[in-house]
């Protein structure tokens, strides 16, 4: 029970009541049913407490501490299994001089990345139940057609949303309020069926974190030193490589980027205000002024390789956060998964732009041949934008203004959310898609722990032996 409080009892800052009645642990249950019991129990009790600042919430209860320990054990075990599977695939396949071995290696890495995405969904399902509430732009820039909206949700026979017909090759940008933003964005890609092909830019210091950092290297995440002078060419070439692979092999690609660069917080709000004053414009109210450089170069690197590339512009809002307050005061990864108080709903409003036709990334008609990193004999050369080091100032300014306008529109959307509880305007047809963060099938629980690896290894070894004969 969250903080040892009944759903019907009054919540006070003083702490848990003296006597507690209610939930009893199941006498006999397997792990799945026990964890589901925990999830159902805490969902009722967290309905009120998510709207209270973390610093003002009652002390943690013993049952809550037990659940936190259980979460750590399950999540860490799964991460170890995924990382171990990656090393097994790497050691057994990557050094082999067969084209088929290279193909099997890439497939295995994609499976391991999909396993991690399934794990993120499973941790929500077992420990922090919630759902995404998707709304789609209907009238303004980046609008979906009514026919697209009507057919975007893929439902099971019980009516539950199992998938979303959203672009398979896209750059996903969003406002950044809490550290859990990336978790829920990756969960969204699970329903887009692009979760095996997600790419994220991270700080270089995260590269060597045991297990997690090693795994992210296998996922081909891009690690930057936070020095644009040294990062620029590396970012462009890595993205061009990923884009070309996705296009040649007809695989999905979702590149996730937060143009604000950091969370909205008491420390970052004055920096955004100072930047706005420097530009001679008004600061945002609910977001930070976006920095356009990283996104601009990313789109310029990917667009020539992926002609159908789409930009998914997502505005995210969490219930319980009052206007002008900071998301991290209400939702942290620890409070969501350790304290078991998730947002009851994650609201996402999606706009879609065709990068080649609707986003002013500049003149892409010229390019020079550049050699991609890693030196693999199977790598080819691609056209790397000759302007990666010197985008003309007028093109840079046009894109910067375009992105800023989208962010001012986000601010207005968030204001509407605070006023009405929804991203949809009163004049629009209220069309929302609720997506419970649950695995599609129980069998995918095994995937989240990489229990599919033994048959994969057996199959790969049989293929290699056949090729060697």
mmCIF file of C-alpha atoms in Angstrom, residues 245-439:
data_model
loop_
_atom_site.group_PDB
_atom_site.id
_atom_site.type_symbol
_atom_site.label_atom_id
_atom_site.label_comp_id
_atom_site.label_asym_id
_atom_site.label_seq_id
_atom_site.Cartn_x
_atom_site.Cartn_y
_atom_site.Cartn_z
ATOM 1 C CA UNK A 245 21.344 1.534 -43.206
ATOM 2 C CA UNK A 246 17.666 2.050 -42.425
ATOM 3 C CA UNK A 247 16.958 2.970 -46.032
ATOM 4 C CA UNK A 248 18.993 0.155 -47.591
ATOM 5 C CA UNK A 249 17.621 -2.567 -45.304
ATOM 6 C CA UNK A 250 14.112 -1.062 -45.093
ATOM 7 C CA UNK A 251 14.198 -1.026 -41.303
ATOM 8 C CA UNK A 252 12.568 1.604 -39.069
ATOM 9 C CA UNK A 253 14.464 4.472 -37.494
ATOM 10 C CA UNK A 254 13.371 6.732 -34.654
ATOM 11 C CA UNK A 255 15.862 9.373 -33.563
ATOM 12 C CA UNK A 256 14.791 10.986 -30.265
ATOM 13 C CA UNK A 257 15.987 14.508 -29.498
ATOM 14 C CA UNK A 258 15.021 17.139 -26.917
ATOM 15 C CA UNK A 259 15.847 20.555 -28.433
ATOM 16 C CA UNK A 260 15.623 22.309 -25.068
ATOM 17 C CA UNK A 261 18.695 20.321 -24.070
ATOM 18 C CA UNK A 262 17.721 20.011 -20.428
ATOM 19 C CA UNK A 263 14.767 20.000 -18.031
ATOM 20 C CA UNK A 264 12.676 22.991 -17.109
ATOM 21 C CA UNK A 265 13.839 23.768 -13.567
ATOM 22 C CA UNK A 266 14.637 26.684 -11.227
ATOM 23 C CA UNK A 267 18.224 26.537 -12.515
ATOM 24 C CA UNK A 268 17.434 26.478 -16.245
ATOM 25 C CA UNK A 269 14.557 28.958 -16.325
ATOM 26 C CA UNK A 270 16.851 32.020 -15.787
ATOM 27 C CA UNK A 271 19.179 30.746 -18.542
ATOM 28 C CA UNK A 272 16.265 30.564 -20.965
ATOM 29 C CA UNK A 273 15.184 34.074 -19.933
ATOM 30 C CA UNK A 274 18.696 35.399 -20.498
ATOM 31 C CA UNK A 275 18.802 33.773 -23.941
ATOM 32 C CA UNK A 276 15.413 35.285 -24.817
ATOM 33 C CA UNK A 277 16.606 38.732 -23.737
ATOM 34 C CA UNK A 278 19.695 38.318 -25.907
ATOM 35 C CA UNK A 279 17.490 37.549 -28.917
ATOM 36 C CA UNK A 280 15.099 40.370 -28.040
ATOM 37 C CA UNK A 281 12.064 38.055 -27.772
ATOM 38 C CA UNK A 282 9.701 36.868 -25.064
ATOM 39 C CA UNK A 283 10.690 33.823 -23.040
ATOM 40 C CA UNK A 284 8.513 30.722 -22.935
ATOM 41 C CA UNK A 285 6.111 30.189 -20.053
ATOM 42 C CA UNK A 286 6.035 26.397 -19.651
ATOM 43 C CA UNK A 287 9.033 25.322 -21.735
ATOM 44 C CA UNK A 288 12.571 26.523 -22.413
ATOM 45 C CA UNK A 289 13.636 28.246 -25.590
ATOM 46 C CA UNK A 290 14.824 25.452 -27.911
ATOM 47 C CA UNK A 291 18.378 25.349 -29.249
ATOM 48 C CA UNK A 292 18.069 24.649 -32.932
ATOM 49 C CA UNK A 293 21.630 23.738 -33.932
ATOM 50 C CA UNK A 294 21.650 20.050 -33.000
ATOM 51 C CA UNK A 295 18.250 19.371 -34.551
ATOM 52 C CA UNK A 296 19.134 21.338 -37.692
ATOM 53 C CA UNK A 297 22.305 19.365 -38.345
ATOM 54 C CA UNK A 298 20.570 16.096 -37.519
ATOM 55 C CA UNK A 299 17.803 16.689 -40.049
ATOM 56 C CA UNK A 300 20.324 17.775 -42.672
ATOM 57 C CA UNK A 301 22.314 14.574 -42.097
ATOM 58 C CA UNK A 302 19.320 12.222 -42.212
ATOM 59 C CA UNK A 303 17.152 13.816 -44.888
ATOM 60 C CA UNK A 304 19.377 13.000 -47.912
ATOM 61 C CA UNK A 305 19.620 9.361 -46.780
ATOM 62 C CA UNK A 306 15.919 8.970 -45.926
ATOM 63 C CA UNK A 307 13.771 10.851 -48.469
ATOM 64 C CA UNK A 308 10.534 10.022 -46.603
ATOM 65 C CA UNK A 309 11.837 11.220 -43.219
ATOM 66 C CA UNK A 310 9.134 12.674 -40.952
ATOM 67 C CA UNK A 311 9.444 15.000 -37.969
ATOM 68 C CA UNK A 312 7.144 14.020 -35.093
ATOM 69 C CA UNK A 313 6.653 17.028 -32.843
ATOM 70 C CA UNK A 314 5.217 15.853 -29.514
ATOM 71 C CA UNK A 315 3.934 18.047 -26.725
ATOM 72 C CA UNK A 316 3.876 16.209 -23.394
ATOM 73 C CA UNK A 317 1.940 17.094 -20.242
ATOM 74 C CA UNK A 318 1.569 15.333 -16.899
ATOM 75 C CA UNK A 319 -1.469 15.666 -14.631
ATOM 76 C CA UNK A 320 -0.996 16.961 -11.112
ATOM 77 C CA UNK A 321 1.659 19.577 -11.930
ATOM 78 C CA UNK A 322 0.192 23.056 -11.288
ATOM 79 C CA UNK A 323 0.884 25.887 -13.741
ATOM 80 C CA UNK A 324 4.379 27.375 -13.451
ATOM 81 C CA UNK A 325 5.608 24.564 -11.214
ATOM 82 C CA UNK A 326 8.384 22.143 -12.144
ATOM 83 C CA UNK A 327 7.806 18.554 -13.216
ATOM 84 C CA UNK A 328 10.727 17.112 -11.249
ATOM 85 C CA UNK A 329 9.038 18.281 -8.034
ATOM 86 C CA UNK A 330 6.232 15.798 -8.747
ATOM 87 C CA UNK A 331 7.662 13.008 -10.892
ATOM 88 C CA UNK A 332 11.153 11.529 -10.738
ATOM 89 C CA UNK A 333 12.253 8.086 -11.860
ATOM 90 C CA UNK A 334 12.601 7.223 -8.189
ATOM 91 C CA UNK A 335 9.139 8.465 -7.213
ATOM 92 C CA UNK A 336 7.551 6.729 -10.197
ATOM 93 C CA UNK A 337 9.223 3.331 -9.908
ATOM 94 C CA UNK A 338 10.661 3.183 -6.369
ATOM 95 C CA UNK A 339 7.862 5.037 -4.587
ATOM 96 C CA UNK A 340 5.311 3.609 -7.046
ATOM 97 C CA UNK A 341 3.560 6.874 -7.856
ATOM 98 C CA UNK A 342 3.373 7.206 -11.649
ATOM 99 C CA UNK A 343 1.408 9.842 -13.519
ATOM 100 C CA UNK A 344 -2.070 8.345 -14.023
ATOM 101 C CA UNK A 345 -1.962 9.472 -17.674
ATOM 102 C CA UNK A 346 0.800 10.841 -19.913
ATOM 103 C CA UNK A 347 -0.785 13.255 -22.366
ATOM 104 C CA UNK A 348 0.908 13.432 -25.789
ATOM 105 C CA UNK A 349 -0.192 15.691 -28.605
ATOM 106 C CA UNK A 350 1.433 14.763 -31.914
ATOM 107 C CA UNK A 351 2.093 16.850 -34.993
ATOM 108 C CA UNK A 352 3.793 15.487 -38.101
ATOM 109 C CA UNK A 353 5.933 17.316 -40.661
ATOM 110 C CA UNK A 354 7.426 15.993 -43.877
ATOM 111 C CA UNK A 355 11.063 17.063 -43.489
ATOM 112 C CA UNK A 356 11.764 17.443 -47.209
ATOM 113 C CA UNK A 357 8.625 19.509 -47.888
ATOM 114 C CA UNK A 358 7.581 21.249 -44.673
ATOM 115 C CA UNK A 359 10.720 21.862 -42.599
ATOM 116 C CA UNK A 360 13.135 24.646 -43.718
ATOM 117 C CA UNK A 361 16.409 22.756 -43.286
ATOM 118 C CA UNK A 362 18.108 24.638 -46.133
ATOM 119 C CA UNK A 363 19.647 23.811 -49.483
ATOM 120 C CA UNK A 364 20.529 20.087 -49.629
ATOM 121 C CA UNK A 365 21.395 19.934 -53.327
ATOM 122 C CA UNK A 366 25.159 19.988 -52.778
ATOM 123 C CA UNK A 367 27.274 17.448 -50.941
ATOM 124 C CA UNK A 368 30.699 15.897 -50.728
ATOM 125 C CA UNK A 369 31.704 12.298 -50.342
ATOM 126 C CA UNK A 370 32.730 11.416 -46.821
ATOM 127 C CA UNK A 371 33.982 8.132 -45.400
ATOM 128 C CA UNK A 372 31.901 6.766 -42.554
ATOM 129 C CA UNK A 373 33.515 5.721 -39.280
ATOM 130 C CA UNK A 374 34.397 2.228 -38.020
ATOM 131 C CA UNK A 375 36.429 1.251 -41.086
ATOM 132 C CA UNK A 376 34.363 -1.848 -41.838
ATOM 133 C CA UNK A 377 34.959 -3.373 -45.282
ATOM 134 C CA UNK A 378 31.180 -3.495 -45.708
ATOM 135 C CA UNK A 379 30.722 0.229 -45.146
ATOM 136 C CA UNK A 380 30.238 2.467 -48.158
ATOM 137 C CA UNK A 381 30.644 6.170 -48.542
ATOM 138 C CA UNK A 382 27.655 8.439 -48.332
ATOM 139 C CA UNK A 383 26.997 12.012 -49.254
ATOM 140 C CA UNK A 384 27.834 14.018 -46.154
ATOM 141 C CA UNK A 385 26.483 17.529 -46.159
ATOM 142 C CA UNK A 386 29.287 19.831 -47.238
ATOM 143 C CA UNK A 387 27.815 22.457 -44.944
ATOM 144 C CA UNK A 388 28.168 20.461 -41.731
ATOM 145 C CA UNK A 389 30.801 22.918 -40.596
ATOM 146 C CA UNK A 390 29.334 26.086 -42.027
ATOM 147 C CA UNK A 391 25.589 26.281 -42.629
ATOM 148 C CA UNK A 392 24.803 29.662 -44.202
ATOM 149 C CA UNK A 393 23.635 32.154 -41.629
ATOM 150 C CA UNK A 394 20.352 32.912 -43.372
ATOM 151 C CA UNK A 395 19.399 29.205 -43.506
ATOM 152 C CA UNK A 396 20.345 28.786 -39.859
ATOM 153 C CA UNK A 397 18.275 31.799 -38.870
ATOM 154 C CA UNK A 398 15.216 30.646 -40.844
ATOM 155 C CA UNK A 399 15.272 27.230 -39.195
ATOM 156 C CA UNK A 400 15.828 28.751 -35.752
ATOM 157 C CA UNK A 401 12.775 30.994 -36.158
ATOM 158 C CA UNK A 402 10.698 28.079 -37.481
ATOM 159 C CA UNK A 403 11.560 25.902 -34.471
ATOM 160 C CA UNK A 404 10.935 28.727 -32.021
ATOM 161 C CA UNK A 405 7.469 29.249 -33.503
ATOM 162 C CA UNK A 406 6.694 25.568 -32.962
ATOM 163 C CA UNK A 407 7.794 25.937 -29.335
ATOM 164 C CA UNK A 408 5.586 28.978 -28.758
ATOM 165 C CA UNK A 409 2.736 26.834 -30.082
ATOM 166 C CA UNK A 410 3.714 24.168 -27.546
ATOM 167 C CA UNK A 411 3.470 26.761 -24.800
ATOM 168 C CA UNK A 412 -0.047 27.594 -25.947
ATOM 169 C CA UNK A 413 -0.973 23.905 -26.019
ATOM 170 C CA UNK A 414 0.271 23.425 -22.459
ATOM 171 C CA UNK A 415 -1.704 26.485 -21.371
ATOM 172 C CA UNK A 416 -4.798 24.917 -22.955
ATOM 173 C CA UNK A 417 -4.049 21.690 -21.088
ATOM 174 C CA UNK A 418 -3.928 23.555 -17.762
ATOM 175 C CA UNK A 419 -7.180 25.341 -18.590
ATOM 176 C CA UNK A 420 -9.192 22.399 -19.908
ATOM 177 C CA UNK A 421 -7.318 19.207 -18.999
ATOM 178 C CA UNK A 422 -6.912 18.376 -22.686
ATOM 179 C CA UNK A 423 -4.782 19.367 -25.670
ATOM 180 C CA UNK A 424 -7.830 19.434 -27.959
ATOM 181 C CA UNK A 425 -9.524 22.774 -28.555
ATOM 182 C CA UNK A 426 -13.282 23.109 -27.905
ATOM 183 C CA UNK A 427 -13.857 23.525 -31.656
ATOM 184 C CA UNK A 428 -12.089 20.311 -32.545
ATOM 185 C CA UNK A 429 -13.686 16.921 -32.508
ATOM 186 C CA UNK A 430 -12.471 15.395 -29.255
ATOM 187 C CA UNK A 431 -10.537 12.421 -30.516
ATOM 188 C CA UNK A 432 -8.197 10.741 -28.087
ATOM 189 C CA UNK A 433 -6.463 7.372 -28.119
ATOM 190 C CA UNK A 434 -5.742 5.780 -24.746
ATOM 191 C CA UNK A 435 -2.812 3.375 -24.875
ATOM 192 C CA UNK A 436 -2.252 1.287 -21.713
ATOM 193 C CA UNK A 437 1.462 0.665 -21.160
ATOM 194 C CA UNK A 438 1.204 -3.106 -21.280
ATOM 195 C CA UNK A 439 2.873 -5.752 -23.387
#
